[in-house]
């Protein structure tokens, strides 16, 4: 009798192990898409570039596959951050809580097929990080007929960008005035991480004094967008001295 009970318990455990399968991200690398070699889903694609909203599509391998549930977890703690609705057995969209922009995450999709339950994982990177420093040296103040300005504005800049994924991309823009593009070698290209340095001259702008230079670096990946903005106030005839304001945030 005892032997029969043990055999039955083993059979139940064996059936449970067979009927529930976890399929992990095949390349074990966070990014925009994952293609799977087996299971109910052939591919997952993240379409959003936000840390606060997720939009994704997945493609089932068979018409009988049903994937009604999805959730996003914190990969460091396995805490569930959001339960997301699935539309049409292919689309996932929903809001993610703030405060987890710098955390790697995983999208988990629950699917049912042939009396089996699958949990399919897709790794989502933390939002990019940007560390950016610069210095300016000014000389040759001129009281022009329309505005005062420095004849010479020398600029030196260094930045380190970690996109936390090989398919992250960055852009540099001048918002006020014109400064050298510190990430020019990678502008608009996919890369994981890189150090950048540049130096050159700057053109300032302003209404009565050409004193302002404002630039930004924006980096995006499947886990979010990070924006770094530097604003130089060059002052008026060395009074005050040039001052830099720097802001970086993810969303």
PDB file of C-alpha atoms in Angstrom:
ATOM      1  CA  UNK A   1       0.000   0.000   0.000  1.00  0.00           C
ATOM      2  CA  UNK A   2       2.767   2.398   0.949  1.00  0.00           C
ATOM      3  CA  UNK A   3       4.617   1.574  -2.273  1.00  0.00           C
ATOM      4  CA  UNK A   4       1.519   2.413  -4.300  1.00  0.00           C
ATOM      5  CA  UNK A   5       1.172   5.803  -2.567  1.00  0.00           C
ATOM      6  CA  UNK A   6       4.806   6.615  -3.219  1.00  0.00           C
ATOM      7  CA  UNK A   7       4.432   5.612  -6.873  1.00  0.00           C
ATOM      8  CA  UNK A   8       1.323   7.819  -7.192  1.00  0.00           C
ATOM      9  CA  UNK A   9       3.134  10.813  -5.633  1.00  0.00           C
ATOM     10  CA  UNK A  10       6.061  10.365  -8.001  1.00  0.00           C
ATOM     11  CA  UNK A  11       3.676  10.224 -10.957  1.00  0.00           C
ATOM     12  CA  UNK A  12       1.964  13.454  -9.859  1.00  0.00           C
ATOM     13  CA  UNK A  13       5.326  15.224  -9.425  1.00  0.00           C
ATOM     14  CA  UNK A  14       6.462  13.926 -12.796  1.00  0.00           C
ATOM     15  CA  UNK A  15       3.257  15.125 -14.508  1.00  0.00           C
ATOM     16  CA  UNK A  16       3.589  18.538 -12.823  1.00  0.00           C
ATOM     17  CA  UNK A  17       7.168  18.882 -14.011  1.00  0.00           C
ATOM     18  CA  UNK A  18       6.164  18.010 -17.557  1.00  0.00           C
ATOM     19  CA  UNK A  19       3.042  20.232 -17.651  1.00  0.00           C
ATOM     20  CA  UNK A  20       4.788  23.421 -16.480  1.00  0.00           C
ATOM     21  CA  UNK A  21       7.746  24.662 -18.516  1.00  0.00           C
ATOM     22  CA  UNK A  22       9.779  27.825 -18.094  1.00  0.00           C
ATOM     23  CA  UNK A  23      11.393  29.198 -21.256  1.00  0.00           C
ATOM     24  CA  UNK A  24      14.105  31.749 -20.606  1.00  0.00           C
ATOM     25  CA  UNK A  25      15.458  34.472 -22.877  1.00  0.00           C
ATOM     26  CA  UNK A  26      17.472  32.432 -25.387  1.00  0.00           C
ATOM     27  CA  UNK A  27      20.430  34.798 -25.720  1.00  0.00           C
ATOM     28  CA  UNK A  28      20.400  35.658 -21.980  1.00  0.00           C
ATOM     29  CA  UNK A  29      20.865  39.295 -22.992  1.00  0.00           C
ATOM     30  CA  UNK A  30      18.451  42.152 -22.463  1.00  0.00           C
ATOM     31  CA  UNK A  31      17.279  43.996 -25.555  1.00  0.00           C
ATOM     32  CA  UNK A  32      14.489  44.825 -27.949  1.00  0.00           C
ATOM     33  CA  UNK A  33      13.685  41.314 -29.203  1.00  0.00           C
ATOM     34  CA  UNK A  34      14.148  37.631 -28.467  1.00  0.00           C
ATOM     35  CA  UNK A  35      13.649  34.733 -30.863  1.00  0.00           C
ATOM     36  CA  UNK A  36      12.871  31.338 -29.338  1.00  0.00           C
ATOM     37  CA  UNK A  37      13.868  27.949 -30.741  1.00  0.00           C
ATOM     38  CA  UNK A  38      11.019  26.060 -29.078  1.00  0.00           C
ATOM     39  CA  UNK A  39       7.850  26.618 -27.090  1.00  0.00           C
ATOM     40  CA  UNK A  40       4.592  28.483 -27.733  1.00  0.00           C
ATOM     41  CA  UNK A  41       6.168  31.806 -28.776  1.00  0.00           C
ATOM     42  CA  UNK A  42       8.549  32.356 -31.683  1.00  0.00           C
ATOM     43  CA  UNK A  43       9.491  35.967 -30.964  1.00  0.00           C
ATOM     44  CA  UNK A  44       8.948  38.844 -28.525  1.00  0.00           C
ATOM     45  CA  UNK A  45       9.486  42.462 -29.613  1.00  0.00           C
ATOM     46  CA  UNK A  46       9.432  45.462 -27.273  1.00  0.00           C
ATOM     47  CA  UNK A  47       8.188  48.494 -29.185  1.00  0.00           C
ATOM     48  CA  UNK A  48       8.301  51.096 -26.414  1.00  0.00           C
ATOM     49  CA  UNK A  49      11.401  52.930 -25.152  1.00  0.00           C
ATOM     50  CA  UNK A  50       9.977  53.953 -21.805  1.00  0.00           C
ATOM     51  CA  UNK A  51      10.662  52.929 -18.218  1.00  0.00           C
ATOM     52  CA  UNK A  52       7.099  53.881 -17.254  1.00  0.00           C
ATOM     53  CA  UNK A  53       5.099  52.275 -20.042  1.00  0.00           C
ATOM     54  CA  UNK A  54       5.545  48.977 -21.857  1.00  0.00           C
ATOM     55  CA  UNK A  55       4.308  48.145 -25.324  1.00  0.00           C
ATOM     56  CA  UNK A  56       5.297  44.774 -26.800  1.00  0.00           C
ATOM     57  CA  UNK A  57       4.240  42.195 -29.374  1.00  0.00           C
ATOM     58  CA  UNK A  58       4.716  38.451 -29.426  1.00  0.00           C
ATOM     59  CA  UNK A  59       4.053  35.813 -32.049  1.00  0.00           C
ATOM     60  CA  UNK A  60       2.670  32.367 -31.203  1.00  0.00           C
ATOM     61  CA  UNK A  61       3.886  29.230 -32.943  1.00  0.00           C
ATOM     62  CA  UNK A  62       0.469  27.614 -33.358  1.00  0.00           C
ATOM     63  CA  UNK A  63      -3.159  28.683 -33.614  1.00  0.00           C
ATOM     64  CA  UNK A  64      -4.019  26.587 -30.548  1.00  0.00           C
ATOM     65  CA  UNK A  65      -1.626  28.546 -28.298  1.00  0.00           C
ATOM     66  CA  UNK A  66      -3.364  30.868 -25.827  1.00  0.00           C
ATOM     67  CA  UNK A  67      -1.330  33.493 -23.927  1.00  0.00           C
ATOM     68  CA  UNK A  68      -3.772  35.475 -21.759  1.00  0.00           C
ATOM     69  CA  UNK A  69      -1.474  36.845 -19.043  1.00  0.00           C
ATOM     70  CA  UNK A  70       1.725  38.875 -18.775  1.00  0.00           C
ATOM     71  CA  UNK A  71       3.666  40.539 -16.012  1.00  0.00           C
ATOM     72  CA  UNK A  72       6.871  42.502 -15.513  1.00  0.00           C
ATOM     73  CA  UNK A  73       9.196  41.611 -12.645  1.00  0.00           C
ATOM     74  CA  UNK A  74      12.260  43.196 -11.083  1.00  0.00           C
ATOM     75  CA  UNK A  75      15.087  40.836 -12.092  1.00  0.00           C
ATOM     76  CA  UNK A  76      17.105  41.665  -8.966  1.00  0.00           C
ATOM     77  CA  UNK A  77      14.363  40.732  -6.499  1.00  0.00           C
ATOM     78  CA  UNK A  78      11.764  38.845  -8.601  1.00  0.00           C
ATOM     79  CA  UNK A  79       9.190  41.307  -7.293  1.00  0.00           C
ATOM     80  CA  UNK A  80       6.157  41.638  -9.566  1.00  0.00           C
ATOM     81  CA  UNK A  81       6.035  45.268 -10.726  1.00  0.00           C
ATOM     82  CA  UNK A  82       2.974  45.141 -12.969  1.00  0.00           C
ATOM     83  CA  UNK A  83       0.318  42.800 -14.298  1.00  0.00           C
ATOM     84  CA  UNK A  84      -0.266  43.683 -17.950  1.00  0.00           C
ATOM     85  CA  UNK A  85      -3.257  42.891 -20.174  1.00  0.00           C
ATOM     86  CA  UNK A  86      -2.842  40.917 -23.395  1.00  0.00           C
ATOM     87  CA  UNK A  87      -4.854  41.915 -26.443  1.00  0.00           C
ATOM     88  CA  UNK A  88      -5.582  39.608 -29.355  1.00  0.00           C
ATOM     89  CA  UNK A  89      -3.127  36.962 -28.182  1.00  0.00           C
ATOM     90  CA  UNK A  90      -0.304  39.127 -29.537  1.00  0.00           C
ATOM     91  CA  UNK A  91      -0.112  42.615 -27.956  1.00  0.00           C
ATOM     92  CA  UNK A  92       0.929  43.691 -24.467  1.00  0.00           C
ATOM     93  CA  UNK A  93       0.584  47.236 -23.202  1.00  0.00           C
ATOM     94  CA  UNK A  94       0.445  48.844 -19.794  1.00  0.00           C
ATOM     95  CA  UNK A  95       1.888  51.202 -17.203  1.00  0.00           C
ATOM     96  CA  UNK A  96       4.943  50.435 -15.088  1.00  0.00           C
ATOM     97  CA  UNK A  97       5.562  51.990 -11.648  1.00  0.00           C
ATOM     98  CA  UNK A  98       8.172  54.691 -11.189  1.00  0.00           C
ATOM     99  CA  UNK A  99      11.285  54.225  -9.081  1.00  0.00           C
ATOM    100  CA  UNK A 100      12.574  51.197 -10.983  1.00  0.00           C
ATOM    101  CA  UNK A 101      14.131  52.954 -13.983  1.00  0.00           C
ATOM    102  CA  UNK A 102      17.646  51.756 -13.093  1.00  0.00           C
ATOM    103  CA  UNK A 103      16.597  48.147 -12.471  1.00  0.00           C
ATOM    104  CA  UNK A 104      16.776  45.292 -15.026  1.00  0.00           C
ATOM    105  CA  UNK A 105      13.419  43.641 -15.566  1.00  0.00           C
ATOM    106  CA  UNK A 106      11.864  40.608 -17.191  1.00  0.00           C
ATOM    107  CA  UNK A 107       8.647  40.351 -19.160  1.00  0.00           C
ATOM    108  CA  UNK A 108       6.912  37.053 -18.356  1.00  0.00           C
ATOM    109  CA  UNK A 109       4.166  35.748 -20.628  1.00  0.00           C
ATOM    110  CA  UNK A 110       1.971  32.842 -19.519  1.00  0.00           C
ATOM    111  CA  UNK A 111       0.789  30.549 -22.318  1.00  0.00           C
ATOM    112  CA  UNK A 112      -1.294  27.382 -22.553  1.00  0.00           C
ATOM    113  CA  UNK A 113      -0.941  24.730 -25.250  1.00  0.00           C
ATOM    114  CA  UNK A 114      -1.678  20.992 -25.384  1.00  0.00           C
ATOM    115  CA  UNK A 115      -2.553  20.868 -21.663  1.00  0.00           C
ATOM    116  CA  UNK A 116       0.808  22.414 -20.816  1.00  0.00           C
ATOM    117  CA  UNK A 117       1.546  25.731 -19.147  1.00  0.00           C
ATOM    118  CA  UNK A 118       4.496  27.799 -20.319  1.00  0.00           C
ATOM    119  CA  UNK A 119       6.134  30.856 -18.777  1.00  0.00           C
ATOM    120  CA  UNK A 120       8.152  32.677 -21.423  1.00  0.00           C
ATOM    121  CA  UNK A 121      10.745  35.241 -20.307  1.00  0.00           C
ATOM    122  CA  UNK A 122      12.099  38.250 -22.197  1.00  0.00           C
ATOM    123  CA  UNK A 123      14.837  40.306 -20.512  1.00  0.00           C
ATOM    124  CA  UNK A 124      14.321  44.090 -20.391  1.00  0.00           C
ATOM    125  CA  UNK A 125      17.365  46.261 -19.655  1.00  0.00           C
ATOM    126  CA  UNK A 126      17.641  49.024 -17.106  1.00  0.00           C
ATOM    127  CA  UNK A 127      17.354  52.462 -18.662  1.00  0.00           C
ATOM    128  CA  UNK A 128      20.663  53.811 -20.050  1.00  0.00           C
ATOM    129  CA  UNK A 129      23.099  55.679 -17.812  1.00  0.00           C
ATOM    130  CA  UNK A 130      24.947  58.808 -18.928  1.00  0.00           C
ATOM    131  CA  UNK A 131      27.929  60.398 -17.155  1.00  0.00           C
ATOM    132  CA  UNK A 132      28.985  63.626 -18.873  1.00  0.00           C
ATOM    133  CA  UNK A 133      31.544  66.242 -17.906  1.00  0.00           C
ATOM    134  CA  UNK A 134      32.824  69.340 -19.711  1.00  0.00           C
ATOM    135  CA  UNK A 135      34.910  72.458 -19.237  1.00  0.00           C
ATOM    136  CA  UNK A 136      35.103  75.771 -21.086  1.00  0.00           C
ATOM    137  CA  UNK A 137      37.789  78.447 -21.262  1.00  0.00           C
ATOM    138  CA  UNK A 138      36.779  81.909 -22.504  1.00  0.00           C
ATOM    139  CA  UNK A 139      38.831  84.921 -23.632  1.00  0.00           C
ATOM    140  CA  UNK A 140      38.634  88.038 -25.765  1.00  0.00           C
ATOM    141  CA  UNK A 141      35.475  89.781 -24.587  1.00  0.00           C
ATOM    142  CA  UNK A 142      33.937  92.090 -27.209  1.00  0.00           C
ATOM    143  CA  UNK A 143      31.222  94.693 -26.641  1.00  0.00           C
ATOM    144  CA  UNK A 144      29.533  94.316 -30.002  1.00  0.00           C
ATOM    145  CA  UNK A 145      27.033  96.743 -31.495  1.00  0.00           C
ATOM    146  CA  UNK A 146      24.156  94.282 -31.000  1.00  0.00           C
ATOM    147  CA  UNK A 147      25.447  91.964 -28.257  1.00  0.00           C
ATOM    148  CA  UNK A 148      28.492  91.244 -26.156  1.00  0.00           C
ATOM    149  CA  UNK A 149      30.398  88.035 -26.771  1.00  0.00           C
ATOM    150  CA  UNK A 150      33.654  86.135 -26.274  1.00  0.00           C
ATOM    151  CA  UNK A 151      35.868  85.809 -29.305  1.00  0.00           C
ATOM    152  CA  UNK A 152      37.302  82.519 -28.055  1.00  0.00           C
ATOM    153  CA  UNK A 153      35.330  79.773 -26.333  1.00  0.00           C
ATOM    154  CA  UNK A 154      37.272  76.531 -26.025  1.00  0.00           C
ATOM    155  CA  UNK A 155      35.356  73.429 -25.017  1.00  0.00           C
ATOM    156  CA  UNK A 156      36.539  70.038 -23.693  1.00  0.00           C
ATOM    157  CA  UNK A 157      34.085  67.240 -22.969  1.00  0.00           C
ATOM    158  CA  UNK A 158      34.095  63.602 -21.858  1.00  0.00           C
ATOM    159  CA  UNK A 159      31.181  61.208 -21.480  1.00  0.00           C
ATOM    160  CA  UNK A 160      30.567  57.581 -20.586  1.00  0.00           C
ATOM    161  CA  UNK A 161      27.347  55.990 -21.811  1.00  0.00           C
ATOM    162  CA  UNK A 162      26.089  52.570 -20.767  1.00  0.00           C
ATOM    163  CA  UNK A 163      23.036  51.550 -22.762  1.00  0.00           C
ATOM    164  CA  UNK A 164      22.753  48.297 -20.770  1.00  0.00           C
ATOM    165  CA  UNK A 165      21.904  46.542 -24.048  1.00  0.00           C
ATOM    166  CA  UNK A 166      23.686  46.064 -27.377  1.00  0.00           C
ATOM    167  CA  UNK A 167      20.812  47.634 -29.318  1.00  0.00           C
ATOM    168  CA  UNK A 168      20.624  50.903 -27.367  1.00  0.00           C
ATOM    169  CA  UNK A 169      21.013  54.129 -29.356  1.00  0.00           C
ATOM    170  CA  UNK A 170      21.894  57.739 -28.559  1.00  0.00           C
ATOM    171  CA  UNK A 171      21.563  61.162 -30.160  1.00  0.00           C
ATOM    172  CA  UNK A 172      23.222  64.511 -29.418  1.00  0.00           C
ATOM    173  CA  UNK A 173      21.515  67.843 -30.038  1.00  0.00           C
ATOM    174  CA  UNK A 174      22.371  71.501 -29.585  1.00  0.00           C
ATOM    175  CA  UNK A 175      19.420  73.346 -28.041  1.00  0.00           C
ATOM    176  CA  UNK A 176      21.011  76.791 -27.638  1.00  0.00           C
ATOM    177  CA  UNK A 177      24.233  77.812 -29.346  1.00  0.00           C
ATOM    178  CA  UNK A 178      26.525  75.198 -30.806  1.00  0.00           C
ATOM    179  CA  UNK A 179      28.953  72.815 -29.080  1.00  0.00           C
ATOM    180  CA  UNK A 180      30.887  69.848 -30.514  1.00  0.00           C
ATOM    181  CA  UNK A 181      29.011  66.541 -30.648  1.00  0.00           C
ATOM    182  CA  UNK A 182      30.587  64.481 -27.878  1.00  0.00           C
ATOM    183  CA  UNK A 183      29.071  61.192 -29.133  1.00  0.00           C
ATOM    184  CA  UNK A 184      29.561  61.847 -32.863  1.00  0.00           C
ATOM    185  CA  UNK A 185      31.271  58.498 -33.505  1.00  0.00           C
ATOM    186  CA  UNK A 186      28.153  56.618 -32.288  1.00  0.00           C
ATOM    187  CA  UNK A 187      25.381  59.055 -33.218  1.00  0.00           C
ATOM    188  CA  UNK A 188      22.309  57.033 -34.191  1.00  0.00           C
ATOM    189  CA  UNK A 189      24.182  53.711 -34.047  1.00  0.00           C
ATOM    190  CA  UNK A 190      23.452  50.728 -31.811  1.00  0.00           C
ATOM    191  CA  UNK A 191      26.053  50.123 -29.090  1.00  0.00           C
ATOM    192  CA  UNK A 192      26.239  48.753 -25.558  1.00  0.00           C
ATOM    193  CA  UNK A 193      28.648  51.117 -23.808  1.00  0.00           C
ATOM    194  CA  UNK A 194      31.391  53.533 -24.814  1.00  0.00           C
ATOM    195  CA  UNK A 195      33.665  56.340 -23.609  1.00  0.00           C
ATOM    196  CA  UNK A 196      33.717  59.585 -25.595  1.00  0.00           C
ATOM    197  CA  UNK A 197      35.974  62.640 -25.624  1.00  0.00           C
ATOM    198  CA  UNK A 198      35.886  65.755 -27.766  1.00  0.00           C
ATOM    199  CA  UNK A 199      37.250  69.276 -27.856  1.00  0.00           C
ATOM    200  CA  UNK A 200      36.724  72.300 -30.055  1.00  0.00           C
ATOM    201  CA  UNK A 201      35.197  75.738 -30.179  1.00  0.00           C
ATOM    202  CA  UNK A 202      31.742  76.787 -29.073  1.00  0.00           C
ATOM    203  CA  UNK A 203      29.299  79.335 -30.447  1.00  0.00           C
ATOM    204  CA  UNK A 204      27.132  80.884 -27.738  1.00  0.00           C
ATOM    205  CA  UNK A 205      23.732  82.509 -28.134  1.00  0.00           C
ATOM    206  CA  UNK A 206      21.534  84.993 -26.311  1.00  0.00           C
ATOM    207  CA  UNK A 207      19.513  88.173 -26.747  1.00  0.00           C
ATOM    208  CA  UNK A 208      21.838  90.956 -25.559  1.00  0.00           C
ATOM    209  CA  UNK A 209      24.806  88.831 -24.521  1.00  0.00           C
ATOM    210  CA  UNK A 210      25.946  85.694 -26.341  1.00  0.00           C
ATOM    211  CA  UNK A 211      26.454  83.736 -23.149  1.00  0.00           C
ATOM    212  CA  UNK A 212      24.354  80.534 -23.298  1.00  0.00           C
ATOM    213  CA  UNK A 213      25.201  77.079 -24.641  1.00  0.00           C
ATOM    214  CA  UNK A 214      22.736  74.244 -24.021  1.00  0.00           C
ATOM    215  CA  UNK A 215      23.167  70.685 -25.340  1.00  0.00           C
ATOM    216  CA  UNK A 216      21.640  67.289 -24.664  1.00  0.00           C
ATOM    217  CA  UNK A 217      22.348  63.579 -25.030  1.00  0.00           C
ATOM    218  CA  UNK A 218      19.347  61.240 -25.230  1.00  0.00           C
ATOM    219  CA  UNK A 219      19.815  57.466 -25.073  1.00  0.00           C
ATOM    220  CA  UNK A 220      17.089  54.865 -25.529  1.00  0.00           C
ATOM    221  CA  UNK A 221      16.707  51.132 -25.090  1.00  0.00           C
ATOM    222  CA  UNK A 222      13.852  48.698 -24.553  1.00  0.00           C
ATOM    223  CA  UNK A 223      13.859  49.536 -20.837  1.00  0.00           C
ATOM    224  CA  UNK A 224      13.645  53.296 -21.020  1.00  0.00           C
ATOM    225  CA  UNK A 225      14.987  56.652 -22.139  1.00  0.00           C
ATOM    226  CA  UNK A 226      17.650  58.732 -20.383  1.00  0.00           C
ATOM    227  CA  UNK A 227      18.182  62.431 -21.078  1.00  0.00           C
ATOM    228  CA  UNK A 228      21.263  64.400 -20.010  1.00  0.00           C
ATOM    229  CA  UNK A 229      21.233  68.189 -20.430  1.00  0.00           C
ATOM    230  CA  UNK A 230      24.147  70.546 -19.860  1.00  0.00           C
ATOM    231  CA  UNK A 231      23.619  74.307 -19.814  1.00  0.00           C
ATOM    232  CA  UNK A 232      26.586  76.664 -19.822  1.00  0.00           C
ATOM    233  CA  UNK A 233      26.163  80.288 -18.745  1.00  0.00           C
ATOM    234  CA  UNK A 234      29.399  81.956 -19.868  1.00  0.00           C
ATOM    235  CA  UNK A 235      28.712  85.181 -17.993  1.00  0.00           C
ATOM    236  CA  UNK A 236      29.412  88.781 -19.016  1.00  0.00           C
ATOM    237  CA  UNK A 237      33.037  89.849 -19.513  1.00  0.00           C
ATOM    238  CA  UNK A 238      34.310  87.290 -16.956  1.00  0.00           C
ATOM    239  CA  UNK A 239      31.774  88.409 -14.350  1.00  0.00           C
ATOM    240  CA  UNK A 240      30.564  85.977 -13.325  1.00  0.00           C
ATOM    241  CA  UNK A 241      32.840  83.172 -14.482  1.00  0.00           C
ATOM    242  CA  UNK A 242      31.349  80.468 -16.728  1.00  0.00           C
ATOM    243  CA  UNK A 243      28.987  78.183 -14.828  1.00  0.00           C
ATOM    244  CA  UNK A 244      27.642  74.771 -15.833  1.00  0.00           C
ATOM    245  CA  UNK A 245      24.287  73.284 -14.855  1.00  0.00           C
ATOM    246  CA  UNK A 246      23.879  69.548 -15.494  1.00  0.00           C
ATOM    247  CA  UNK A 247      20.732  67.423 -15.245  1.00  0.00           C
ATOM    248  CA  UNK A 248      20.207  63.742 -16.043  1.00  0.00           C
ATOM    249  CA  UNK A 249      17.041  61.680 -15.603  1.00  0.00           C
ATOM    250  CA  UNK A 250      15.335  58.560 -16.936  1.00  0.00           C
ATOM    251  CA  UNK A 251      11.750  58.019 -17.946  1.00  0.00           C
TER     252      UNK A 251
END
